[in-house]
Tab-separated table of C-alpha atoms in Angstrom:
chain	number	residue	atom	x	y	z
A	50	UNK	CA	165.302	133.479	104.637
A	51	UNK	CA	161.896	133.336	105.348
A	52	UNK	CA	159.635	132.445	101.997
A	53	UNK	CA	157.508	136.187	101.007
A	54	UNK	CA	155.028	134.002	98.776
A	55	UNK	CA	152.842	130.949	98.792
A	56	UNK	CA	154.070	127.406	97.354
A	57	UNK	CA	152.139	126.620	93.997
A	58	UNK	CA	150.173	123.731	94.138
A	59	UNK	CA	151.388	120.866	92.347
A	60	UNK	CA	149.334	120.454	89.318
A	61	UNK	CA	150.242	116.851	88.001
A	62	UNK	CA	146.901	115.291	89.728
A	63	UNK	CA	144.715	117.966	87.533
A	64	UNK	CA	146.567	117.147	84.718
A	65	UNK	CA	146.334	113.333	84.664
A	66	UNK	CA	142.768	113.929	85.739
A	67	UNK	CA	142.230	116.193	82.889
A	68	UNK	CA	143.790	112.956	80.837
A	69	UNK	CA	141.831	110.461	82.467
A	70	UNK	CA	138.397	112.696	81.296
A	71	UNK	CA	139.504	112.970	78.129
A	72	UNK	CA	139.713	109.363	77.608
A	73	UNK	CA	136.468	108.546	79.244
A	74	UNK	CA	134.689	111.448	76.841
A	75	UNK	CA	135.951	109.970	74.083
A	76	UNK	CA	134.707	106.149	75.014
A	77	UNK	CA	131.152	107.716	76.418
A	78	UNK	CA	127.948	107.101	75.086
A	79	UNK	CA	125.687	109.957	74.519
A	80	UNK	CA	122.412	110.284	76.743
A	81	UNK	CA	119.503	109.118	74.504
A	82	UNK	CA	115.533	109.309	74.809
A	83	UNK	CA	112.998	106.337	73.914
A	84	UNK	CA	110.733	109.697	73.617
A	85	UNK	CA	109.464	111.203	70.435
A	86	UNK	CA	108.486	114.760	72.099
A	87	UNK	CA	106.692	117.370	70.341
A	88	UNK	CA	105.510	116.667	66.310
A	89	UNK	CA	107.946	117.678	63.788
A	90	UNK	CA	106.189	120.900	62.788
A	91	UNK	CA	106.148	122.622	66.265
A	92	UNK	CA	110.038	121.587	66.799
A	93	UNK	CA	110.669	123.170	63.335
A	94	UNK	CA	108.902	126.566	64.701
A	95	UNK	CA	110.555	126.526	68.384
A	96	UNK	CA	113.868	126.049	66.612
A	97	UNK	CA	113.603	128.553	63.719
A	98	UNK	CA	112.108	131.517	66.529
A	99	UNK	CA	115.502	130.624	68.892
A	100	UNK	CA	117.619	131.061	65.686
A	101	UNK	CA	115.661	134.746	65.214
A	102	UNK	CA	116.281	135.549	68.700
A	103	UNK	CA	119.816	134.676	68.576
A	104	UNK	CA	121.547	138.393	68.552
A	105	UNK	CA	119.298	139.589	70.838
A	106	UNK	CA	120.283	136.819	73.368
A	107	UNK	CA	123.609	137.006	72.707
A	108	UNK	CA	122.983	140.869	73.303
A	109	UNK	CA	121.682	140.494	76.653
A	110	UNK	CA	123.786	138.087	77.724
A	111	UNK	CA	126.852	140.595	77.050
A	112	UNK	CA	124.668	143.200	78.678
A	113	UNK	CA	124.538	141.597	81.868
A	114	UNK	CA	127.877	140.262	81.621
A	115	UNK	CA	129.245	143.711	81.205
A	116	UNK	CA	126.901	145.342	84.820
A	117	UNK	CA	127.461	142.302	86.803
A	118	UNK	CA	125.015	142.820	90.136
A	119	UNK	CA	125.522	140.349	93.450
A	120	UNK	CA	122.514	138.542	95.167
A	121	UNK	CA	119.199	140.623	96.198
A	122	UNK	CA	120.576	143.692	93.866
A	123	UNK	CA	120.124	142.892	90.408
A	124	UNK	CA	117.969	145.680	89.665
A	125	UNK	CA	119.393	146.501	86.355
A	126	UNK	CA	119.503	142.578	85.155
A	127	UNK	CA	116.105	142.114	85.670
A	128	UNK	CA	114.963	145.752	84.390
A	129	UNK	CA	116.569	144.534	81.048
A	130	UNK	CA	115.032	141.262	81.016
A	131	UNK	CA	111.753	142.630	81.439
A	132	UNK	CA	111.942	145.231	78.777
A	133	UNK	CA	113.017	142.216	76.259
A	134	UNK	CA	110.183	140.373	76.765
A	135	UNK	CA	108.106	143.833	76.854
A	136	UNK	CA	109.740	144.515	72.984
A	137	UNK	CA	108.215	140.777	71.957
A	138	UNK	CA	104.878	142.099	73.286
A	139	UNK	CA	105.422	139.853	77.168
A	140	UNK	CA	104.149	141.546	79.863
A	141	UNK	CA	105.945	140.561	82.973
A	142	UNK	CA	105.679	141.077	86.503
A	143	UNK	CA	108.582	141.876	88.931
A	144	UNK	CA	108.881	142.053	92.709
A	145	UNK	CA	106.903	138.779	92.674
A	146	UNK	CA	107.388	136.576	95.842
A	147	UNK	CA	108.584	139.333	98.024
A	148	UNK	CA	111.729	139.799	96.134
A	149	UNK	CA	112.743	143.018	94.549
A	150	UNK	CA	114.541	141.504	91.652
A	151	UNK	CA	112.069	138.203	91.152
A	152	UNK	CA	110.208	138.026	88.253
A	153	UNK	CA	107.665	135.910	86.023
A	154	UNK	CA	106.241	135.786	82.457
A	155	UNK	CA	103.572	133.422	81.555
A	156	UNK	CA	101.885	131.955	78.219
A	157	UNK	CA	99.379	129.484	77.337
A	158	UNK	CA	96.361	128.147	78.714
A	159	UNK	CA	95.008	125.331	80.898
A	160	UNK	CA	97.390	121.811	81.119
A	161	UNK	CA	100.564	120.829	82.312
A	162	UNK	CA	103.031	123.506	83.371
A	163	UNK	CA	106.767	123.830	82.669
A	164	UNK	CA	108.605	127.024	84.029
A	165	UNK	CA	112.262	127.831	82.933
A	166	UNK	CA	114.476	129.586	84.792
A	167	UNK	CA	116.390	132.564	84.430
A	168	UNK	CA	119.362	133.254	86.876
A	169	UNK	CA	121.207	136.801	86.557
A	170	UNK	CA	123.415	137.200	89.981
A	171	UNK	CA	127.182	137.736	90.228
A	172	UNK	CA	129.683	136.949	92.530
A	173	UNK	CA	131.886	139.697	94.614
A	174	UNK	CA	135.097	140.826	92.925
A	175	UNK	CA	134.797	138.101	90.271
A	176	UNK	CA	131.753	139.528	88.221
A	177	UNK	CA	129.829	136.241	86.558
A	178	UNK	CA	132.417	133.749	87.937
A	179	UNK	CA	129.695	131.197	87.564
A	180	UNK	CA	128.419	131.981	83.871
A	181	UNK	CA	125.000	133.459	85.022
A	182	UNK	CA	124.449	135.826	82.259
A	183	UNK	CA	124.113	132.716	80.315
A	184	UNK	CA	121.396	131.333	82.227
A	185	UNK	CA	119.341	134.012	82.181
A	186	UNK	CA	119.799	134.493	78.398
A	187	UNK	CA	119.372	130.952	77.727
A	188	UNK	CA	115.974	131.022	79.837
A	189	UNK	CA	114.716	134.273	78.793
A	190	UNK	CA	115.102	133.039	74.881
A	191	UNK	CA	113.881	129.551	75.315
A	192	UNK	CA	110.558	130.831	77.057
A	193	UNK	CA	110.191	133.062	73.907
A	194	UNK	CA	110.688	130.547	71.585
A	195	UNK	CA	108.691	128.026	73.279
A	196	UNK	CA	105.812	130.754	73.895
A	197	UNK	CA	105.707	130.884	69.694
A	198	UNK	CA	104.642	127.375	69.786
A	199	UNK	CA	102.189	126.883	73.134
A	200	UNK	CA	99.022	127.488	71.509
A	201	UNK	CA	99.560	124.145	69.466
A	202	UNK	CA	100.997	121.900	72.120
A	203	UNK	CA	98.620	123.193	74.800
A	204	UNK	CA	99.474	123.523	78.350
A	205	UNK	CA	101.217	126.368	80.162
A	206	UNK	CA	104.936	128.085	80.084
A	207	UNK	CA	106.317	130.598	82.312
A	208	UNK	CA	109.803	132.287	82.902
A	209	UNK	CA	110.461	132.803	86.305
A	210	UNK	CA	113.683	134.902	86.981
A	211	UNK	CA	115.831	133.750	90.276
A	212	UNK	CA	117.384	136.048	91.944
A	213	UNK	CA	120.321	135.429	94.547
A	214	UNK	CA	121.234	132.210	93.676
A	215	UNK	CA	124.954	133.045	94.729
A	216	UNK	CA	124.287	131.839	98.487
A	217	UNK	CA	120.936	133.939	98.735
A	218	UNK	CA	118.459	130.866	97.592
A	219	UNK	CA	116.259	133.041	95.972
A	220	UNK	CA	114.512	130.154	94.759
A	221	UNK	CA	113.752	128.315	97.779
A	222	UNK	CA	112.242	131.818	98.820
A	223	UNK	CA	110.466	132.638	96.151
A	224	UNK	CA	108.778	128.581	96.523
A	225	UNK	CA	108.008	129.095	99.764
A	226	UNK	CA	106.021	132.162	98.349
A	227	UNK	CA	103.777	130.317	96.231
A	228	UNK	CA	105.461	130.970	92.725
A	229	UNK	CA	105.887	127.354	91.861
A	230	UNK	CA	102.726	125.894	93.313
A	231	UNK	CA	100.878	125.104	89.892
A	232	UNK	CA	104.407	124.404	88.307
A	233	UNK	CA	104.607	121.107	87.012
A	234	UNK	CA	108.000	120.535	86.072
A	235	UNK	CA	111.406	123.652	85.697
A	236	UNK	CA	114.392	123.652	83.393
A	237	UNK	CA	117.361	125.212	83.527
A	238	UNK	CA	121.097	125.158	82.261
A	239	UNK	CA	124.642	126.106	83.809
A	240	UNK	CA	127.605	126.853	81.789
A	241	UNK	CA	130.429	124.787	82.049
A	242	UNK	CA	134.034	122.729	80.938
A	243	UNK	CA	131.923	120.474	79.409
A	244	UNK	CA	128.483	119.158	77.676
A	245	UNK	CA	126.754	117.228	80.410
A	246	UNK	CA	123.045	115.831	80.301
A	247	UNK	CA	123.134	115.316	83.946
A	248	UNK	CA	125.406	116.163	86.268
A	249	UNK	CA	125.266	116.134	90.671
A	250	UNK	CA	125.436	119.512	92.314
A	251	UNK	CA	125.365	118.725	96.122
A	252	UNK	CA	123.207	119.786	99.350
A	253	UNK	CA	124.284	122.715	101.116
A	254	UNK	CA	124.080	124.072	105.015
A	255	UNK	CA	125.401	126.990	106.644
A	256	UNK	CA	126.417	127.163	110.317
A	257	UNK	CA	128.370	129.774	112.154
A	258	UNK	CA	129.783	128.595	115.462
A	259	UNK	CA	129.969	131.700	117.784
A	260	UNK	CA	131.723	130.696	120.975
A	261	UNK	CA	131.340	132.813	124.557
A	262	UNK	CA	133.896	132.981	126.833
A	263	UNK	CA	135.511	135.070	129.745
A	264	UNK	CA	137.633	137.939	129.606
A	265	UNK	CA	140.637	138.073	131.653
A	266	UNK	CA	143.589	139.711	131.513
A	267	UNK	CA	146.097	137.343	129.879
A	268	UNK	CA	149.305	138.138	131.636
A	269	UNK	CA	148.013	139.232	134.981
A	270	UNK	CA	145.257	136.610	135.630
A	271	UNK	CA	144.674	133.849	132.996
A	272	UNK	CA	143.148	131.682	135.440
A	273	UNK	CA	140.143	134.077	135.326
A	274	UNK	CA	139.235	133.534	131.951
A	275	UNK	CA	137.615	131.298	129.137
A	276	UNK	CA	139.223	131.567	125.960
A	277	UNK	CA	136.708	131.064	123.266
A	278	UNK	CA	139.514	131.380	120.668
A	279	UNK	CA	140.621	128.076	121.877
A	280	UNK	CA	137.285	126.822	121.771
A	281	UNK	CA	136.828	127.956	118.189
A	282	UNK	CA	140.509	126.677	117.356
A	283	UNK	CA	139.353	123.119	119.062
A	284	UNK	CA	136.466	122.785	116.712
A	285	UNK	CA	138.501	123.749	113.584
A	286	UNK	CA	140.525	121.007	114.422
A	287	UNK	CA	138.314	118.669	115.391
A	288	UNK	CA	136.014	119.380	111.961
A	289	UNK	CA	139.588	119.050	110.007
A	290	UNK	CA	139.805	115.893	111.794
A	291	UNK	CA	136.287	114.611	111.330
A	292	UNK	CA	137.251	114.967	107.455
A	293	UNK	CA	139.019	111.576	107.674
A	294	UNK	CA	135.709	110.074	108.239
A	295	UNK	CA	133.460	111.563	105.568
A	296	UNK	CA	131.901	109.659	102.286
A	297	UNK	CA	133.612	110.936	99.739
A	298	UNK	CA	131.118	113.650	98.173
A	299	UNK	CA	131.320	115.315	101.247
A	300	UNK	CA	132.755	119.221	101.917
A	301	UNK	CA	133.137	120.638	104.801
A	302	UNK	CA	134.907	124.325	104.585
A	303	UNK	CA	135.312	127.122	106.973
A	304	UNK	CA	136.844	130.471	108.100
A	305	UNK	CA	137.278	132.414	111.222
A	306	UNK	CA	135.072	135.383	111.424
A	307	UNK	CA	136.366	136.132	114.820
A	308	UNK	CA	139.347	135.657	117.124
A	309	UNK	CA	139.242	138.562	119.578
A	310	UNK	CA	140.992	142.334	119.585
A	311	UNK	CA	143.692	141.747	121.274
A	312	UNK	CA	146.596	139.195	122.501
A	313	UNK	CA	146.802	140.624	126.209
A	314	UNK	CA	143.129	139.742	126.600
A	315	UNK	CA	141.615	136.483	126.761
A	316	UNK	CA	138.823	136.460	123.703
A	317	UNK	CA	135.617	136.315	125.220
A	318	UNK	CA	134.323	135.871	122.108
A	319	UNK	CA	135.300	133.965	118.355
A	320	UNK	CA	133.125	132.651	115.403
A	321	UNK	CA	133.484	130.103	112.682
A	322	UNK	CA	131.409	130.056	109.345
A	323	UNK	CA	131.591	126.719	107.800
A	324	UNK	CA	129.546	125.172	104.755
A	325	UNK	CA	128.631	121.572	104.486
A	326	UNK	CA	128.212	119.799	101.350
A	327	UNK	CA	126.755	116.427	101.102
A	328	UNK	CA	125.524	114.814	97.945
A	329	UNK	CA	122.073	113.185	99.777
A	330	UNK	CA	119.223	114.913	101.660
A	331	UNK	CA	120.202	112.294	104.581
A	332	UNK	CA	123.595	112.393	104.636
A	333	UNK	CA	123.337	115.818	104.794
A	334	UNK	CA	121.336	116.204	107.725
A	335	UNK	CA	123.788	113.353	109.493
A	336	UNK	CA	127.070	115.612	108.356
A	337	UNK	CA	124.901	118.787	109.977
A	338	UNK	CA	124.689	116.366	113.193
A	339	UNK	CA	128.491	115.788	113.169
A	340	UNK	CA	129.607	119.059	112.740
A	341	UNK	CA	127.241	120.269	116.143
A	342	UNK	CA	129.218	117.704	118.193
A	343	UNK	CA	132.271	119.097	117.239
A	344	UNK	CA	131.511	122.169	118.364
A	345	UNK	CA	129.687	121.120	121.135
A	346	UNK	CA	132.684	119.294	122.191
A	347	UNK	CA	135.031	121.731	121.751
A	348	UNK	CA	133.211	124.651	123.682
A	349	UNK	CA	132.705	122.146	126.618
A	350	UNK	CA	136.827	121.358	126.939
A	351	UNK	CA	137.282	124.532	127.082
A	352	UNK	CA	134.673	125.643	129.422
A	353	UNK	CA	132.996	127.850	126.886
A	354	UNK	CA	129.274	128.162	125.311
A	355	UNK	CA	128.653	128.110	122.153
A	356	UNK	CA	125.802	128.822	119.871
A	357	UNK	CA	125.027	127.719	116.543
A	358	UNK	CA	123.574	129.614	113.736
A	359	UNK	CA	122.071	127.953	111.354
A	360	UNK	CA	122.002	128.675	107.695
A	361	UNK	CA	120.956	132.188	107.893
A	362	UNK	CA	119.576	131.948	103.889
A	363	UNK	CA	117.692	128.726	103.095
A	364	UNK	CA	119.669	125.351	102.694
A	365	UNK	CA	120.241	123.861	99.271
A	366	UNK	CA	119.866	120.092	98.996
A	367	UNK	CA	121.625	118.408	96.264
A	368	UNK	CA	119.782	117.958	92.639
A	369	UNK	CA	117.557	115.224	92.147
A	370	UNK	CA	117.768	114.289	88.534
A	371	UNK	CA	115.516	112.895	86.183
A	372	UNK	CA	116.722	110.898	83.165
A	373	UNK	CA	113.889	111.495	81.247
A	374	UNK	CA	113.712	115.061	80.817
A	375	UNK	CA	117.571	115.050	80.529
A	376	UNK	CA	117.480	112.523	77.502
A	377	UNK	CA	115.180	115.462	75.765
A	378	UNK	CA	117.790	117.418	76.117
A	379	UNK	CA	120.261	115.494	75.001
A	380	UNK	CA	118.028	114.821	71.424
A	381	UNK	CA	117.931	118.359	71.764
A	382	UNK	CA	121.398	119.608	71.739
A	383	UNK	CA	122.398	117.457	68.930
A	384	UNK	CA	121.804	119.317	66.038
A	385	UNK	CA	123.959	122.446	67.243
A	386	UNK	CA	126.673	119.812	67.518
A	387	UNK	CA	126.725	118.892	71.187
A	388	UNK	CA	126.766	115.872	72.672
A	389	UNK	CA	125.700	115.943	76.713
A	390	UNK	CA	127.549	113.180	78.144
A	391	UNK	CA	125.611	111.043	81.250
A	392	UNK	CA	126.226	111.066	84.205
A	393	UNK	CA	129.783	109.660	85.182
A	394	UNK	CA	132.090	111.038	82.842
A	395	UNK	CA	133.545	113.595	83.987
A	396	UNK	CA	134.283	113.396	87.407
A	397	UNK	CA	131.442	114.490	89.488
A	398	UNK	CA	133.265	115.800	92.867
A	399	UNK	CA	133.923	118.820	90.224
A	400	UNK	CA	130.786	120.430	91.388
A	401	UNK	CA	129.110	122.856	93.936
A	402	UNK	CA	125.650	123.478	95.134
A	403	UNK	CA	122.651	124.881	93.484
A	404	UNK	CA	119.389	126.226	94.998
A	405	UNK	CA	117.661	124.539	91.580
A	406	UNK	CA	118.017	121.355	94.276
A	407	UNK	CA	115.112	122.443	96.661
A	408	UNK	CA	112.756	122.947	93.305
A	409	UNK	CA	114.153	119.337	92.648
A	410	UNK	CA	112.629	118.065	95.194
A	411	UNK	CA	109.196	119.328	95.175
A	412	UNK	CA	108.795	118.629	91.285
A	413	UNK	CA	111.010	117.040	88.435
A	414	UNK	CA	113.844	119.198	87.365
A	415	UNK	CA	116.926	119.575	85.172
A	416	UNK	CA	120.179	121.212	85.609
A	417	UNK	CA	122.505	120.577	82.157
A	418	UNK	CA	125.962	121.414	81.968
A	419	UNK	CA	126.831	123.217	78.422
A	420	UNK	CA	130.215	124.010	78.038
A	421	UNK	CA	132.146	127.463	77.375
A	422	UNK	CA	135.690	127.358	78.692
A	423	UNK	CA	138.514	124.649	78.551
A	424	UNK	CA	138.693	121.785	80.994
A	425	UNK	CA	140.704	122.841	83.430
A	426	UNK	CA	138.633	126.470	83.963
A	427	UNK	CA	136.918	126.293	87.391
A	428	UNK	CA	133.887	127.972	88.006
A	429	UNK	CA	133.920	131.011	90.564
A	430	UNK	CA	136.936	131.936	88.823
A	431	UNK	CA	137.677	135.750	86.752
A	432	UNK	CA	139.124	132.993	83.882
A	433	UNK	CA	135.556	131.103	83.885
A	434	UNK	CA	133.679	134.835	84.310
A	435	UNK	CA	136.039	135.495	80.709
A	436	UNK	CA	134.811	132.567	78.947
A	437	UNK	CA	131.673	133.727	79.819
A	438	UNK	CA	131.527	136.737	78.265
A	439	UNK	CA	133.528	135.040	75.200
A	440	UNK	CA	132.564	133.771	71.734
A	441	UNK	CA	132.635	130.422	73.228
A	442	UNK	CA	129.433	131.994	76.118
A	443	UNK	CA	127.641	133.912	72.725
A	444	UNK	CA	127.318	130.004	71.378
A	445	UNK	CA	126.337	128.826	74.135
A	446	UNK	CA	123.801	131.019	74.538
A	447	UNK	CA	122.389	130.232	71.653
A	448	UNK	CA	122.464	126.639	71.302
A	449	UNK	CA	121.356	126.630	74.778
A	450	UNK	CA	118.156	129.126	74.130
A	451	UNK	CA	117.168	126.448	71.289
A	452	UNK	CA	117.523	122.998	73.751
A	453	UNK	CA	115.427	124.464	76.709
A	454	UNK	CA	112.964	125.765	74.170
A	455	UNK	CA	112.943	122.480	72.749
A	456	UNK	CA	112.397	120.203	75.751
A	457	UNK	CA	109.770	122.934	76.839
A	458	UNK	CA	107.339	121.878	74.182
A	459	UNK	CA	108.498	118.498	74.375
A	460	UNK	CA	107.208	117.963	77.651
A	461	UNK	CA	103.760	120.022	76.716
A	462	UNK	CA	103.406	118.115	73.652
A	463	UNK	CA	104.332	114.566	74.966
A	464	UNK	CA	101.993	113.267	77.297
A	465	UNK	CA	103.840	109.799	77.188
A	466	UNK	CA	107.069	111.697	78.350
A	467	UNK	CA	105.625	113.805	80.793
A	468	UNK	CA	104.252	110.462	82.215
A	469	UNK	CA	107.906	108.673	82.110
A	470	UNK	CA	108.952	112.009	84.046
A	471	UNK	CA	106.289	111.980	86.612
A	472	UNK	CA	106.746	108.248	87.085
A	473	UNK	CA	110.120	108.779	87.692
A	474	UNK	CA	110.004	111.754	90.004
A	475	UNK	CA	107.574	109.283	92.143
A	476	UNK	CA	110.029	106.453	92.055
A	477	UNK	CA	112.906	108.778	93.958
A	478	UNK	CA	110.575	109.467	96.343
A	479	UNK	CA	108.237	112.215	95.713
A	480	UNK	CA	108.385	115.319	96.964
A	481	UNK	CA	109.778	116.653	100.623
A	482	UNK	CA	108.685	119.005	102.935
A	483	UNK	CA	111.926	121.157	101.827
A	484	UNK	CA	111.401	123.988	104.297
A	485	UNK	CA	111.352	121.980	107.207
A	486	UNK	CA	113.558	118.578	106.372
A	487	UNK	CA	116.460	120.149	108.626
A	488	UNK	CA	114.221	121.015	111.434
């Protein structure tokens, strides 16, 4: 009798992988800084406002947990966010950058500029899958708390809320519109198993593969006709094949989005959508290279054409990181008891892809893990949208407001870390000419 439901994967490699983390936590050494970042007094004040904020976070945070809104449409989300910071006497301005749902909140004066970042999209069917009620929280209360201490460190702050990152790459958008151009440096966190200083989120293209055939009738005279399904089918197969040959940080995933209307004709037309993932700028842009042959290949055995579409909302290249604004927040996270672990620990092909990458490469940037759910919890998941809108999310929310805050003022305050972190940024190459590195 034919099976009526899928096999269940085997779980025994997620479970001794699961083991093997937990033994590495427990041997890691925490992510330090040779930094002393902003005087004693001005951490004491950034620290104590976060604490005051805290139920007003968490508030918001459960807010936009509870009206999730997908990518473009977060109309309510950032309505909220805006009348926050309007109660704390912050004006704010949305619709900045020709996005509807963008928005930005400054303080300070003249000197270096750090913006933090607010996120507040959800994911179809799954609500905040991906935790982002906590970012924005997190970034809307560390720009508060920070903004209570700016006047002594000097220098400049801003929130800037994100829309779309879900796929939409609000932020590349919003950079190619100027809102980042006097920005010195962004932070940012992500919710997650676990308490990570640094962790890789990889590059990201988008291709659909449309293939064109010829109609025939596929009883009466197949010898007429072209069958683009086969085409498409060909360069499924050949990309599952060309999977062999990948480094191993690589993705490559896909789904038909077409296969014709019926069998008795020959499709004249099918479509693939696949995403590539590479963990490099350059070994993205050689995968992208791949991939076209495939498909170039397969529509010429069949005797189709084929057109490619490429990433129809901005790429995402992987994160850049920089140790020394991560070891702030390490120092930073200590005293709510977390300890961000360094890169390495916990295995890093757990991961996905971030538009925070293309501000990554035009100025130094951090991405932190802080964890909310159990180890095994996967993100884009309704169990890892749960522990988001858990106790477990509330305390992250606050601990999380506090470390931003903190390494905001840090890096105004510290002119020998800011140095360390430009240095850095230099040494990895500078910045790229994001928008056209693919061209």
């Amino acid at each position: 009798m034919a099976r009526t439901e899928p096999v269940p994967p085997d779980d025994a490699f997620l479970r001794a992988l699961v083991a093997r983390t937990e033994r590495a936590v427990a041997d890691a050494e925490p992510l330090t800084s040779e930094f002393e970042g902003a005087p004693k007094d001005v951490r004491e004040l950034v620290a104590e406002a976060a604490a005051d904020l805290g139920d007003e976070l968490v508030a918001l945070s459960r807010d936009v947990h509870a009206h999730p809104e997908e990518a473009f449409g977060e109309h309510r989300s950032v309505r909220v966010v805006a009348e926050l910071l309007g109660r704390h006497g912050v004006e704010s301005a949305v619709g900045v950058g020709g996005l509807e749902t963008a928005l930005v909140a400054r303080a300070g004066g003249d000197g270096p500029h750090i913006a933090v970042l607010a996120e507040y999209d959800a994911l179809p069917g799954i609500g905040h899958g991906c935790g982002h009620n906590i970012i924005c929280s997190t970034g809307v209360g560390a720009f508060l708390a920070a903004a209570r201490a700016v006047g002594r460190t000097g220098g400049r702050l801003s929130l800037v809320g994100t829309p779309a990152e879900e796929g939409g790459g609000g932020k590349e958008t919003l950079a190619r519109a100027g809102v980042f151009d006097d920005v010195d440096a962004t932070i940012m966190l992500h919710p997650f198993s676990h308490d990570i200083a640094m962790h890789p989120f990889l590059g990201r293209r988008q291709v659909e593969m449309v293939f064109r055939g010829v109609a025939a009738h596929a009883s009466a005279q197949p010898f007429m006709g072209r069958n683009a399904l086969d085409a498409a089918v060909a360069a499924y197969q050949g990309v599952a094949a060309l999977r062999q040959h990948l480094p191993d940080g690589d993705r490559v995933h896909g789904v038909f989005t077409d296969g014709g209307a019926r069998p008795n004709v020959v499709p004249d037309r099918a479509a693939l959508l696949f995403y590539l993932r590479s963990s490099e700028p350059e070994t993205l842009r050689d995968l992208a290279a791949r991939v076209a042959a495939v498909a170039e290949g397969a529509a010429a055995m069949t005797g189709c054409g084929v057109e490619l579409v490429w990433d129809e909302q901005p790429p995402y290249l992987p994160i850049r990181a920089n140790h020394a604004l991560a070891g702030r927040w390490a120092v930073n996270q200590a005293p709510y008891g977390r300890t961000p672990l360094p890169p390495g620990v916990v295995p890093e092909f757990l991961t996905g892809s971030t538009d925070l990458g293309n501000l990554s490469y035009r100025m130094p940037a951090i991405h932190p893990m802080i964890a909310v759910s159990g180890p095994t919890v996967a993100l884009h998941t309704v169990e890892f949208a749960a522990a988001a809108g858990s106790e477990s999310g509330d305390r992250a929310v606050r601990d999380g407001a506090a470390g931003l805050a903190l390494t905001a003022v840090d890096y105004l305050a510290d002119a020998d870390l800011r140095e360390a972190v430009h240095a850095e940024f230099a040494a990895a190459g500078g910045q790229l000419d994001v928008p056209n590195y693919f061209d």
